[in-house]
mmCIF file of C-alpha atoms and ligand atoms in Angstrom:
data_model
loop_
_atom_site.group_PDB
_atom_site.id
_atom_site.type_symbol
_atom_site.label_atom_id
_atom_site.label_comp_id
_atom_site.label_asym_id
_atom_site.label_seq_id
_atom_site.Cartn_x
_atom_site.Cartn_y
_atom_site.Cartn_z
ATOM 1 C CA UNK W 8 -80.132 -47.086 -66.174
ATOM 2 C CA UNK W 9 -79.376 -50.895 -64.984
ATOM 3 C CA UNK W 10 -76.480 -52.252 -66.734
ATOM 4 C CA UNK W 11 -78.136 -55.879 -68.404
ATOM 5 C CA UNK W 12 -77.285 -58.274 -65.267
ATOM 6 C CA UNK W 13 -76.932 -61.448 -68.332
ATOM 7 C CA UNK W 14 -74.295 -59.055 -69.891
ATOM 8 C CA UNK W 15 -72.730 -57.839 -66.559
ATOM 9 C CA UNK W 16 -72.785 -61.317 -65.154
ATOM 10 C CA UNK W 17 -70.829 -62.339 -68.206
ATOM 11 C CA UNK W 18 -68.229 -59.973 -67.766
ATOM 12 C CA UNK W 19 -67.578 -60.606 -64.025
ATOM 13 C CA UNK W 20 -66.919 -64.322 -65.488
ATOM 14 C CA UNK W 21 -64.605 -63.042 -67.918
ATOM 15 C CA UNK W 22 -62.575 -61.360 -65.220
ATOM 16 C CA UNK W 23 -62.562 -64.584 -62.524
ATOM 17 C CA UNK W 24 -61.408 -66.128 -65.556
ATOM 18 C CA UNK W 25 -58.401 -63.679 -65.921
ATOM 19 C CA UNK W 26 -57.434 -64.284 -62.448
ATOM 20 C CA UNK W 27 -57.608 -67.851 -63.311
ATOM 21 C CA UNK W 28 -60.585 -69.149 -61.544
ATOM 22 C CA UNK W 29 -62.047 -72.155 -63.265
ATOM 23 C CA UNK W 30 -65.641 -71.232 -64.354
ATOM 24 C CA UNK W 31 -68.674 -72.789 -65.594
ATOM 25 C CA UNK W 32 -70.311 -71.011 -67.239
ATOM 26 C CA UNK W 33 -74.515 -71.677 -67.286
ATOM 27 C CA UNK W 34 -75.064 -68.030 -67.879
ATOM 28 C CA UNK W 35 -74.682 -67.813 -71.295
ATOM 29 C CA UNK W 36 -77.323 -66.725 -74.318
ATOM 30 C CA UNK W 37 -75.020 -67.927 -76.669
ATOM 31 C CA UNK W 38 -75.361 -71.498 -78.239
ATOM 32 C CA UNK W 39 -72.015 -72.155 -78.075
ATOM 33 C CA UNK W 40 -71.705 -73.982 -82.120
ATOM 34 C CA UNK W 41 -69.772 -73.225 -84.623
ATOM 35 C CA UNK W 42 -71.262 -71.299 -87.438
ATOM 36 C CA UNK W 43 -73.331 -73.381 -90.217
ATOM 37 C CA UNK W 44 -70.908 -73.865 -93.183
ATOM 38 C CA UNK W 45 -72.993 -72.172 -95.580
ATOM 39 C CA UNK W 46 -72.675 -69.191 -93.675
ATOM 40 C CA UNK W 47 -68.867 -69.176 -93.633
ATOM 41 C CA UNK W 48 -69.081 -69.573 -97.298
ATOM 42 C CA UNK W 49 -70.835 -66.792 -97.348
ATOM 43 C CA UNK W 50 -68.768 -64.636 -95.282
ATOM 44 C CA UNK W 51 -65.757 -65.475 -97.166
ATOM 45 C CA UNK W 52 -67.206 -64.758 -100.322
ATOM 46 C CA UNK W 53 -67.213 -60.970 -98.710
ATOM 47 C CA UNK W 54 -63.928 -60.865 -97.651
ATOM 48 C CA UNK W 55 -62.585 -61.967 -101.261
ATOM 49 C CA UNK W 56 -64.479 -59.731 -102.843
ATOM 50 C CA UNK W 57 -62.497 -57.149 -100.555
ATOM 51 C CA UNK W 58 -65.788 -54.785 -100.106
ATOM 52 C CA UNK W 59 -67.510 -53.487 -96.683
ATOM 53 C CA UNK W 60 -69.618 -50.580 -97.685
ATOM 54 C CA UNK W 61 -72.204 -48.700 -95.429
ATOM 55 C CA UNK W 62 -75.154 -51.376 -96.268
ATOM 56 C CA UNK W 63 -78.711 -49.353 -96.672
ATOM 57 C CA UNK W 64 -80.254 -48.264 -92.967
ATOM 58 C CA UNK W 65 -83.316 -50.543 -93.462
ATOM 59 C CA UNK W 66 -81.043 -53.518 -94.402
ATOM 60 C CA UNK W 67 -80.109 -54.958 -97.889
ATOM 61 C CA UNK W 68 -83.318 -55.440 -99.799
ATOM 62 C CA UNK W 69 -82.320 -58.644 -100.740
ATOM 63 C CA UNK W 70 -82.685 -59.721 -97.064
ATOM 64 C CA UNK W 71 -85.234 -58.376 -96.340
ATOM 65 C CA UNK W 72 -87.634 -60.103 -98.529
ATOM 66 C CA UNK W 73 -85.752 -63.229 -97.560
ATOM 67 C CA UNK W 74 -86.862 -62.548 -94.172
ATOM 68 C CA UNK W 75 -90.268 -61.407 -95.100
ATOM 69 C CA UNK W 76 -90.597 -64.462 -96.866
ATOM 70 C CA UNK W 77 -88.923 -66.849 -93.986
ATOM 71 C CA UNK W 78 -92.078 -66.008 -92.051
ATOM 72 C CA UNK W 79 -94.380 -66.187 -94.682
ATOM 73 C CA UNK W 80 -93.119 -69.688 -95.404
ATOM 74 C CA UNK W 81 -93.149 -71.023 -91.788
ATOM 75 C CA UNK W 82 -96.697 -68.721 -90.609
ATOM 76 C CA UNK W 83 -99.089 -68.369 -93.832
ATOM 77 C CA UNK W 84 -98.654 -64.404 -93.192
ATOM 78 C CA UNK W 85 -98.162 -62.010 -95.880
ATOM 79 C CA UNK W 86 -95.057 -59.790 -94.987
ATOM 80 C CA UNK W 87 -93.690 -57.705 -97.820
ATOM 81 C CA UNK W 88 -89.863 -56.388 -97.566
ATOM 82 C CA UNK W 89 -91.624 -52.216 -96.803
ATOM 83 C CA UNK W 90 -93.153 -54.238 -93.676
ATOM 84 C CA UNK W 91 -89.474 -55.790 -92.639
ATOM 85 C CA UNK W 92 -86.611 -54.219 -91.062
ATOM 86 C CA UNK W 93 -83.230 -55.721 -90.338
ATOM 87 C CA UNK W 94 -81.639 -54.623 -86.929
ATOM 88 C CA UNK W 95 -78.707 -55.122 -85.335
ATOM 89 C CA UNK W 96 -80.106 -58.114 -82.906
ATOM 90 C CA UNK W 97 -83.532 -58.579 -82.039
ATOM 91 C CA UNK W 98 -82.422 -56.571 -78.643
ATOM 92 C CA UNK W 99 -82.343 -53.142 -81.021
ATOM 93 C CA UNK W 100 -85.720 -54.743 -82.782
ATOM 94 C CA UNK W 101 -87.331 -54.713 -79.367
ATOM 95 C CA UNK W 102 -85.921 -51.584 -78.088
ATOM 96 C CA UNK W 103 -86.690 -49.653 -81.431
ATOM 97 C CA UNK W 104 -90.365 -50.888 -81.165
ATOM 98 C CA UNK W 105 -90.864 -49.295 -77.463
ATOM 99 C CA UNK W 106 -89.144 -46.148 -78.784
ATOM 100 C CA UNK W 107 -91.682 -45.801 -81.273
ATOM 101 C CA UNK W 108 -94.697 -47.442 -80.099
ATOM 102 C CA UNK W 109 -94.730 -45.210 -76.537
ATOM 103 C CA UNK W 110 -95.485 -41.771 -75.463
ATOM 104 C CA UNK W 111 -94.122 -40.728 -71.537
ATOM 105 C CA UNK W 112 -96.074 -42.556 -69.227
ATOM 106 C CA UNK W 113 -97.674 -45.171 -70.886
ATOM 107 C CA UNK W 114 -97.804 -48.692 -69.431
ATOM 108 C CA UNK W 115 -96.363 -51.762 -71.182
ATOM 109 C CA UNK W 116 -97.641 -54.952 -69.664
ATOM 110 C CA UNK W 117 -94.778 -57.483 -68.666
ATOM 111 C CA UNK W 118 -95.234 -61.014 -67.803
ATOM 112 C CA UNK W 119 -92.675 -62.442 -64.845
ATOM 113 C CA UNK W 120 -90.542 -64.115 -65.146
ATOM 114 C CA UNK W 121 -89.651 -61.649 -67.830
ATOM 115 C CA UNK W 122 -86.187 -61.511 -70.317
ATOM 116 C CA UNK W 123 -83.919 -59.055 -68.485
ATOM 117 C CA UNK W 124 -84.557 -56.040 -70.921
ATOM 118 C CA UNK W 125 -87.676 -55.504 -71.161
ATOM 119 C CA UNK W 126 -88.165 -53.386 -68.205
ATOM 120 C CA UNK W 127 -85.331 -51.468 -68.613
ATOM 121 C CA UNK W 128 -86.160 -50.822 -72.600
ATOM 122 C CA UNK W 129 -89.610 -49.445 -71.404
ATOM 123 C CA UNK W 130 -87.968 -47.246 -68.968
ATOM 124 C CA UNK W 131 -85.791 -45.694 -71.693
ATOM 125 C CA UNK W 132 -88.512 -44.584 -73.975
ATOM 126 C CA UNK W 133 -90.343 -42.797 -70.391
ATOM 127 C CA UNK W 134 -92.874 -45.630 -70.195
ATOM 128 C CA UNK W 135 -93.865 -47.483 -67.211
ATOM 129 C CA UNK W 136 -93.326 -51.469 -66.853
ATOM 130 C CA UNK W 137 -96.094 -53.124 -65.632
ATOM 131 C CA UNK W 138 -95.369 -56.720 -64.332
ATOM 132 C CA UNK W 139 -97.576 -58.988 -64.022
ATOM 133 C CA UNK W 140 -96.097 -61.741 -61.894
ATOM 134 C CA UNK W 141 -97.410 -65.871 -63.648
ATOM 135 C CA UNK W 142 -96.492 -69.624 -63.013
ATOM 136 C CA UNK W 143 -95.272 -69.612 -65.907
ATOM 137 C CA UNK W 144 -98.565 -68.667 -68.286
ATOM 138 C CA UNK W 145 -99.996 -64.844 -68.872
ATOM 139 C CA UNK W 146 -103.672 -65.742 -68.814
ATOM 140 C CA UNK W 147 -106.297 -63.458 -70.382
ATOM 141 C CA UNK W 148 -107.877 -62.733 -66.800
ATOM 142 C CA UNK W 149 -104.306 -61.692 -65.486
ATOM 143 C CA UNK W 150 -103.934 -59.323 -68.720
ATOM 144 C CA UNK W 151 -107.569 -57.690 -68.107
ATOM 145 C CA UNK W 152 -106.802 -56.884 -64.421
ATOM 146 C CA UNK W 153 -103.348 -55.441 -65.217
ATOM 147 C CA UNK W 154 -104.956 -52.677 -68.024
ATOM 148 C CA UNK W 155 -105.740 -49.406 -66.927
ATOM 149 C CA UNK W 156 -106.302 -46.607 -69.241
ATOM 150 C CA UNK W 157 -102.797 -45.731 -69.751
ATOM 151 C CA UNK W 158 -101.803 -49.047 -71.297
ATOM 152 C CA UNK W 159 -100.652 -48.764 -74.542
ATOM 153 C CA UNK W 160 -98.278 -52.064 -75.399
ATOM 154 C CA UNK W 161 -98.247 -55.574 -74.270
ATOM 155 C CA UNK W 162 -95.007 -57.483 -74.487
ATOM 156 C CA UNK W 163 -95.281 -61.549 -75.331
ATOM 157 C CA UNK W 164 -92.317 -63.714 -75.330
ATOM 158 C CA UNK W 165 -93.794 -67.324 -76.735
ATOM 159 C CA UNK W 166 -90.807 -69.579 -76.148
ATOM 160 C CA UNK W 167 -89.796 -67.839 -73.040
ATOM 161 C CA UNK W 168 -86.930 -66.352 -71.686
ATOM 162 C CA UNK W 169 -85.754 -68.096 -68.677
ATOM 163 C CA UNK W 170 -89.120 -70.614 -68.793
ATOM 164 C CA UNK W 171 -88.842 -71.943 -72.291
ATOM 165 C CA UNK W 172 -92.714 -72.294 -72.160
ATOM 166 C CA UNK W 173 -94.677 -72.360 -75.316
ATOM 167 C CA UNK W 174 -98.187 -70.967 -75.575
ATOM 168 C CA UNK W 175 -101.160 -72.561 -77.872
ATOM 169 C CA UNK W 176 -102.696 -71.141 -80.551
ATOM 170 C CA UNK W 177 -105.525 -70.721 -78.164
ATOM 171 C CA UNK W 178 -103.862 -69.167 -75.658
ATOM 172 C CA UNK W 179 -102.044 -66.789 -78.480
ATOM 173 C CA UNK W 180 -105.798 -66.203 -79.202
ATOM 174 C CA UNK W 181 -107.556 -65.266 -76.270
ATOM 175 C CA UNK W 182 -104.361 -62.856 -75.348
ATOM 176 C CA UNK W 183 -104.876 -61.280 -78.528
ATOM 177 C CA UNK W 184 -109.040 -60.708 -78.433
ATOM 178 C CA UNK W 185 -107.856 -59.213 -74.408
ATOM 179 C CA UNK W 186 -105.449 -56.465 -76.441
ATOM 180 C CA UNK W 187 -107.300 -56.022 -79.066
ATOM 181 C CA UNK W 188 -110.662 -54.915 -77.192
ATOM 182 C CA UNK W 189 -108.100 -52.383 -75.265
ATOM 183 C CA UNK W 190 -106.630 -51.051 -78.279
ATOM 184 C CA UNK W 191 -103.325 -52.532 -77.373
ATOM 185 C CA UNK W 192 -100.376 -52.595 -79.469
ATOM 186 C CA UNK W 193 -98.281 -56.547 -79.275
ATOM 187 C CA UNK W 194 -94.436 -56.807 -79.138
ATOM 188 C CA UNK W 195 -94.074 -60.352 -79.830
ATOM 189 C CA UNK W 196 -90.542 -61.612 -79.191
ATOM 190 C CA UNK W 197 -89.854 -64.778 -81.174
ATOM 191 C CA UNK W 198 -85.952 -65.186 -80.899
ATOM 192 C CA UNK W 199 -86.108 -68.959 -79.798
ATOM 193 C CA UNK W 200 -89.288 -69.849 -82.862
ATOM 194 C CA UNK W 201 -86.790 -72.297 -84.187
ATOM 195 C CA UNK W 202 -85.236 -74.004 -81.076
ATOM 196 C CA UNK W 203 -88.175 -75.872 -80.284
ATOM 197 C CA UNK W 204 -88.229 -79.609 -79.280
ATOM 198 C CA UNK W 205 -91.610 -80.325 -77.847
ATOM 199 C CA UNK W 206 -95.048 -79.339 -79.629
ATOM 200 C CA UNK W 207 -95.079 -76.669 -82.521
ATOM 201 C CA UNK W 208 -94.610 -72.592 -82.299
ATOM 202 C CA UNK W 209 -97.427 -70.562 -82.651
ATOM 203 C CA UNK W 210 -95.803 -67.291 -84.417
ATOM 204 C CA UNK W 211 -98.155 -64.116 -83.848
ATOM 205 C CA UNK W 212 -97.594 -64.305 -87.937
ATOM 206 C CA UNK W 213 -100.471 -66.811 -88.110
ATOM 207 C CA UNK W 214 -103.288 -64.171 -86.580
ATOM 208 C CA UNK W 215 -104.282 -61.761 -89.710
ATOM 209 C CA UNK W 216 -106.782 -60.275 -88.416
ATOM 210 C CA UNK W 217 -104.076 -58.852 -85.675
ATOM 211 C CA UNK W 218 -101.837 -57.703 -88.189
ATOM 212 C CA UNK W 219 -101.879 -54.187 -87.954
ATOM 213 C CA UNK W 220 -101.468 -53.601 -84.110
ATOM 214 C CA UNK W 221 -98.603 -56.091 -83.861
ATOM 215 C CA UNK W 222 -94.425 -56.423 -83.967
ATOM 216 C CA UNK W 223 -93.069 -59.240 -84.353
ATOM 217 C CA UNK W 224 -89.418 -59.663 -83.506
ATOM 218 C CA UNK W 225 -87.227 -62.080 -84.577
ATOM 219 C CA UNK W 226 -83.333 -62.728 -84.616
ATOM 220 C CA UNK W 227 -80.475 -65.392 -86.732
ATOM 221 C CA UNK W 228 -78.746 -65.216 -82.410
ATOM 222 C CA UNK W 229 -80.359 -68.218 -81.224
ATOM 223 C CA UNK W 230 -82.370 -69.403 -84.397
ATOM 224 C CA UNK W 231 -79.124 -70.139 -86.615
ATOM 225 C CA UNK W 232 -76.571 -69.649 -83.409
ATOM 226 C CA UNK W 233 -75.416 -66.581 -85.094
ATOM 227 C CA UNK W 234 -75.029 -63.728 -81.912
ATOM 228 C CA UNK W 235 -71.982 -62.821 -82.325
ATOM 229 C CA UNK W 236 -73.101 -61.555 -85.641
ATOM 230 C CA UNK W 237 -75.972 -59.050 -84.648
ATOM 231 C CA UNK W 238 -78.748 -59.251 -86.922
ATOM 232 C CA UNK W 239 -82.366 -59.260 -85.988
ATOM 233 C CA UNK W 240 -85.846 -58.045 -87.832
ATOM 234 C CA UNK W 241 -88.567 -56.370 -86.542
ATOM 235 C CA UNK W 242 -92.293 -57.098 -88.747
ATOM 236 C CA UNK W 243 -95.142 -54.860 -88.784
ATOM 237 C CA UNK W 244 -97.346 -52.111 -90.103
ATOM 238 C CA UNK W 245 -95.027 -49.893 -92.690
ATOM 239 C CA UNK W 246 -95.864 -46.953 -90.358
ATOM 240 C CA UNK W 247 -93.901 -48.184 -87.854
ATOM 241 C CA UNK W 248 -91.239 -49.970 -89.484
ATOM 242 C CA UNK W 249 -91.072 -46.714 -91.101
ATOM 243 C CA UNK W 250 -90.568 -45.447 -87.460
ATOM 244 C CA UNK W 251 -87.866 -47.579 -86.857
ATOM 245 C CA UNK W 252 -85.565 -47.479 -89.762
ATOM 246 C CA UNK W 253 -85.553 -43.462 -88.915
ATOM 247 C CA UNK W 254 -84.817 -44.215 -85.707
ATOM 248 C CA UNK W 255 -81.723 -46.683 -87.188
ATOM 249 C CA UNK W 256 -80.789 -43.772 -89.449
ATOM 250 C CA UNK W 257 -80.107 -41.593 -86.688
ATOM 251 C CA UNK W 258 -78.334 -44.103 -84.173
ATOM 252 C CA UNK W 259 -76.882 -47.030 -85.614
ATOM 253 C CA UNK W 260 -77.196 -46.268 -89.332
ATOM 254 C CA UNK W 261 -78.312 -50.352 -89.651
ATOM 255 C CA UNK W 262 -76.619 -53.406 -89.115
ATOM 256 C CA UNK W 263 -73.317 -54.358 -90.701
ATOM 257 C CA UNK W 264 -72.512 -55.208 -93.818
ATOM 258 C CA UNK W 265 -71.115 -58.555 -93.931
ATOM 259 C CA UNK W 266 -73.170 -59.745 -90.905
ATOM 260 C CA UNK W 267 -76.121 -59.097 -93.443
ATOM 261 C CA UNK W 268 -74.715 -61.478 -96.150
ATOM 262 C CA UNK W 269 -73.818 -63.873 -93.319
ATOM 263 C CA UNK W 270 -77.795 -63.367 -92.373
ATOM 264 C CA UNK W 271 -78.916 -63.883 -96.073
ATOM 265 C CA UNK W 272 -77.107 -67.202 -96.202
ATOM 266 C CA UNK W 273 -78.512 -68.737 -93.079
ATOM 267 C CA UNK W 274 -82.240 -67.408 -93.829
ATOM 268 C CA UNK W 275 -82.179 -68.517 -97.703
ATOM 269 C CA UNK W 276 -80.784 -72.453 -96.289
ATOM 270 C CA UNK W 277 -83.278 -72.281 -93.178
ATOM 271 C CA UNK W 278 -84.701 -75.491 -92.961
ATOM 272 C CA UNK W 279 -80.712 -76.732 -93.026
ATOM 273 C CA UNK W 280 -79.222 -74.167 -90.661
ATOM 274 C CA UNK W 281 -82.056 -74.533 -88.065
ATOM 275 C CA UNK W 282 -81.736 -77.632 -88.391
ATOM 276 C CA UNK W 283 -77.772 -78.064 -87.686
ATOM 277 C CA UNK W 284 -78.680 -75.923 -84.773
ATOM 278 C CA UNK W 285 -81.389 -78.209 -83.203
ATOM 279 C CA UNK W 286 -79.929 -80.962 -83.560
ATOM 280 C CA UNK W 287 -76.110 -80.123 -82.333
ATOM 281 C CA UNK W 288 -78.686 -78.124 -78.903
ATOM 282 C CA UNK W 289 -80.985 -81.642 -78.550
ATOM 283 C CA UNK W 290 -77.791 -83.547 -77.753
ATOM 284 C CA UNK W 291 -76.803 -80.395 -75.324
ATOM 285 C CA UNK W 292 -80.361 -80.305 -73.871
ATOM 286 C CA UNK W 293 -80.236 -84.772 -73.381
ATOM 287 C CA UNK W 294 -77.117 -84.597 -71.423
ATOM 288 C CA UNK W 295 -78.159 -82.166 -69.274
ATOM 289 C CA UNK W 296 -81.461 -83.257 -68.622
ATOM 290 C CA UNK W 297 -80.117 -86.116 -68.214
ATOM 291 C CA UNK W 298 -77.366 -85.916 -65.639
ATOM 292 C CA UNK W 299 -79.577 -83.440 -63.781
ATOM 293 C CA UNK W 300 -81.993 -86.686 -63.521
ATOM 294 C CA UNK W 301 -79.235 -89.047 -62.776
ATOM 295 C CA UNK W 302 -77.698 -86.599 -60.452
ATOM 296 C CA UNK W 303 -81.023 -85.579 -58.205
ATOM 297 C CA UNK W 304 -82.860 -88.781 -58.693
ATOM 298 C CA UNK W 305 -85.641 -87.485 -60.013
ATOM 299 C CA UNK W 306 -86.982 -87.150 -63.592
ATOM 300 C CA UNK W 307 -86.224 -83.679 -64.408
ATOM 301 C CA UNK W 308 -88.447 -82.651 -67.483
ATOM 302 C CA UNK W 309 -86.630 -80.225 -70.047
ATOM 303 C CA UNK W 310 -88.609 -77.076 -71.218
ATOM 304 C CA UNK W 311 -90.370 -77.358 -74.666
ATOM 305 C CA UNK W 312 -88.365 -74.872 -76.115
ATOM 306 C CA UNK W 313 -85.233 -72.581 -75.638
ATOM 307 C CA UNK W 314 -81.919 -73.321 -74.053
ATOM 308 C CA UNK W 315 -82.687 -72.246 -70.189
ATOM 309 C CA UNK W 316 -83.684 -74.152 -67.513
ATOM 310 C CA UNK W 317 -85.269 -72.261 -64.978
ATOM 311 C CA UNK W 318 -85.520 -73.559 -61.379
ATOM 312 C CA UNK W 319 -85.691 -72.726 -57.454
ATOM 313 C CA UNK W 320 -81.912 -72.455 -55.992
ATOM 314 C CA UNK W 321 -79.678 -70.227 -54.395
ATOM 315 C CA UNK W 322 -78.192 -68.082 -53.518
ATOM 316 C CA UNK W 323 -76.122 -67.604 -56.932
ATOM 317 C CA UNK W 324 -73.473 -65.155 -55.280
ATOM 318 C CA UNK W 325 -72.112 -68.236 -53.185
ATOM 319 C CA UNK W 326 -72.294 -70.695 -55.788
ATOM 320 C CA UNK W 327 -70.651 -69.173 -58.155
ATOM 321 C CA UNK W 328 -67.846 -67.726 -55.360
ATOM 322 C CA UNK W 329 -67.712 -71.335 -54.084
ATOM 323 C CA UNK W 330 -68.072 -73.556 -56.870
ATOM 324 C CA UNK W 331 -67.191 -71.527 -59.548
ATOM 325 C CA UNK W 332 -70.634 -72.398 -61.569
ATOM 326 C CA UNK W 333 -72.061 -69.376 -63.031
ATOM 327 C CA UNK W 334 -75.807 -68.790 -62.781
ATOM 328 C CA UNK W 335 -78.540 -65.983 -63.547
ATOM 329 C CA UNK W 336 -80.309 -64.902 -60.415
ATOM 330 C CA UNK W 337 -84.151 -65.097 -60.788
ATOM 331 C CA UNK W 338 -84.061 -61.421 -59.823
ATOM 332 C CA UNK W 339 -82.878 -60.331 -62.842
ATOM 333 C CA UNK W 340 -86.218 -62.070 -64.334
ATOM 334 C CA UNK W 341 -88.846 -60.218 -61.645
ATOM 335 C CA UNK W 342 -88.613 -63.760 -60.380
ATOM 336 C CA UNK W 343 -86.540 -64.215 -57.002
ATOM 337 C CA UNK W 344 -85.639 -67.350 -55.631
ATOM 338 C CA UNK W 345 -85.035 -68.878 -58.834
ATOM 339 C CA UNK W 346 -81.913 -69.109 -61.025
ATOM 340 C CA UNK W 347 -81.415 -69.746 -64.788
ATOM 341 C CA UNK W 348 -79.380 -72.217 -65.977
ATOM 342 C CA UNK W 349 -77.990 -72.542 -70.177
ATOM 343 C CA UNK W 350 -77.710 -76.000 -71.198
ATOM 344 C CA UNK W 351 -75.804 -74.376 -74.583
ATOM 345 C CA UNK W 352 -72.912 -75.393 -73.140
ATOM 346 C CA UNK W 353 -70.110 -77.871 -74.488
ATOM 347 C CA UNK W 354 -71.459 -81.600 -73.268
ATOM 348 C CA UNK W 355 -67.873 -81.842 -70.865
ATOM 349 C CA UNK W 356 -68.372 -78.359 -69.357
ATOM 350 C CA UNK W 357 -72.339 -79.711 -68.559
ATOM 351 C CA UNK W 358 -71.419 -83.139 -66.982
ATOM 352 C CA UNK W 359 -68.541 -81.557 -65.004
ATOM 353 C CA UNK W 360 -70.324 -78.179 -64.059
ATOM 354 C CA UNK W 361 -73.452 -80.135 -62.749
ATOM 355 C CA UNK W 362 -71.483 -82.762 -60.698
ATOM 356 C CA UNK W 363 -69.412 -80.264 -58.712
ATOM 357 C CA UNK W 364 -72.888 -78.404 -58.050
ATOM 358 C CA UNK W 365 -74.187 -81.909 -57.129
ATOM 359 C CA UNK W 366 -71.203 -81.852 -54.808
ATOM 360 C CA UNK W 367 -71.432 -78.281 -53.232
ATOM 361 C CA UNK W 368 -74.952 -78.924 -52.400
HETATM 362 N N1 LIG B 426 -85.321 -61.457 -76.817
HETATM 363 C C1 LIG B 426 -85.094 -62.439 -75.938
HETATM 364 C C2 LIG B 426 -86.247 -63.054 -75.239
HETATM 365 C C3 LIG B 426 -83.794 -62.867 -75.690
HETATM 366 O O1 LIG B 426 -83.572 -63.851 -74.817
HETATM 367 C C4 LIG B 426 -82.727 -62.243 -76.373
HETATM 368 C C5 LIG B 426 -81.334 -62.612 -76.091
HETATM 369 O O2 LIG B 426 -81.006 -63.242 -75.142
HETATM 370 C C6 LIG B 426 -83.024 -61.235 -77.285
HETATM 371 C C7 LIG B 426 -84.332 -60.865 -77.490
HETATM 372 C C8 LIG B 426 -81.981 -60.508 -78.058
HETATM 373 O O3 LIG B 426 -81.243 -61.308 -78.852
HETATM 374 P P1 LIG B 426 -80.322 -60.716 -80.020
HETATM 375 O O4 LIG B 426 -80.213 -59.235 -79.825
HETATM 376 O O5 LIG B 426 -79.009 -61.382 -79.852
HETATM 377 O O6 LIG B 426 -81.022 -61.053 -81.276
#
């Protein structure tokens, strides 16, 4: 098993910074904010109360529904809290899903450039990865040619990890009519559905008529800048939510306590939270966009969603050993030749991280 190279890159960071190398650090899937007030309130209001108990393995019913009903706001869709699980990050949503979804030696279908764990996840419940290599768009005619008779799951990632590309309802569509005449199950990974600055998501939510072969995943990390806090959801047929919280029984016995009531506060003030977040990662995503521009002399166009920019350079090894800018190698996405940069950084770190790279190259 691979170690995740955006975790392990992370860590070598931490140590350069022990031996008191001066990092910048463009590796990051955090979002780098402090917490929305509400959900400090809310976190408080656990600690005074002076109680941590185990918190029930499918996650407090309370939040649950809340979630349920977060989508059913947003998508039309008709979620009810037996068809919601909470999980401890949308990572354990996704890697729950591919423990229960696959049988040894089925194929999932990957698009590259790809989020670093999908691969591996498939690999770990005995399935094969099948990647399907795009610029940056799965198309239905790539999908057709990449299913043999072995495929059981395709994994979608609207709002893409490293690309921050967003996919029409139309595109959502066709995908959908491609797995659904194979029999395919869809993982839809939604962590970035409320970081988006250009157009409008499309949640797999909307689609009814796909309901019952589809996951969604979704996650308060990115949405509400909450990672530190763990707390994901996975939505789908009761069978396999079903599935999944015995799965959770038997491993992680469900996501803590007061990272729950933390989650309940940021999903019942949405609109507010998301919004906090957007706005506080627009200014983030300006300056960098911007002094990228300013810097290259050319009009660099940001992503439509997300907090990555993904682009041709290299090699990161010597930039980061050089310049002490930390970047994710566009291997670790099926994608080499590329790197990934965060632009969740703090505006200072940004300006001064990109004019030293301007510098070294
Ligand atoms: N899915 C994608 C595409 C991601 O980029 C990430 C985190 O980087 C995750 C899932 C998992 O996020 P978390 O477990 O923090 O909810």
């Amino acid at each position: 098993m691979k170690p995740s190279a955006t975790n392990a890159l992370n860590a070598k960071i931490d140590e350069l910074r022990k031996q008191g190398r001066k990092i910048y650090n463009f590796a990051k899937g955090d979002l780098v904010l402090p917490n929305h007030p509400l959900i400090l309130e809310a976190v408080q209001k656990v600690i005074d109360e002076g109680h941590s108990p185990y918190a029930p393995v499918a996650g407090l019913s309370e939040l649950r529904a809340a979630a349920a009903q977060w989508m059913n706001e947003r998508y039309g869709s008709d979620y009810k809290e037996a068809e919601t699980v909470v999980t401890t990050g949308g990572k354990f949503a996704v890697f729950a899903s591919l423990q229960v979804l696959i049988e040894p030696g089925d194929e999932v279908i990957i698009q590259a450039p790809y989020w670093v764990s999908f691969p591996e996840m498939v690999k770990l419940a005995n399935g094969t990865p099948v990647i399907v290599q795009t610029r940056w768009k799965l198309t239905p005619e790539l999908l057709k040619a990449a299913i043999t008779p072995k495929t059981r799951v395709l994994i979608l990632n609207n709002g893409c990890n490293p690309t921050g590309i967003l996919y029409s309802k139309e595109e959502l569509n066709a995908l959908l009519n491609v797995a659904k005449s194979a029999n395919l199950w869809v993982i839809s990974d939604e962590v970035y559905s409320e970081l988006v600055f250009e157009g409008k998501y499309h949640s797999l939510a909307t689609f009814a008529e796909h309901k019952e072969r589809t996951i969604i995943i979704e996650s308060c990390s990115k949405n509400f800048a909450m990672a530190g806090w763990r707390v994901g959801f996975a939505f789908g047929p009761k069978s396999v939510i079903d599935q999944i919280i015995a799965l959770q029984s038997q491993s992680t016995t469900g996501t803590s306590f007061i990272s729950q009531k933390a989650a309940l506060a940021a999903i019942r003030n949405s609109p507010a939270v998301s919004k906090y977040v957007r706005d506080r990662l627009s200014q983030k995503r300006k300056v960098f966009f911007d002094t990228l521009s300013q810097l290259t002399n050319t009009k660099i166009e940001p992503p439509p969603a997300g907090i990555y920019y993904f682009t041709k350079i290299g090699p990161v090894e010597e930039i980061l050993d050089q310049t002490g800018i930390a970047l994710v190698p566009g291997e670790a996405f099926g994608t080499p030749g590329y790197a990934r940069f965060s632009f969740a950084e703090t505006e200072e770190e940004i300006v001064e991280g990109l004019n030293k790279l301007k510098k070294y190259l």
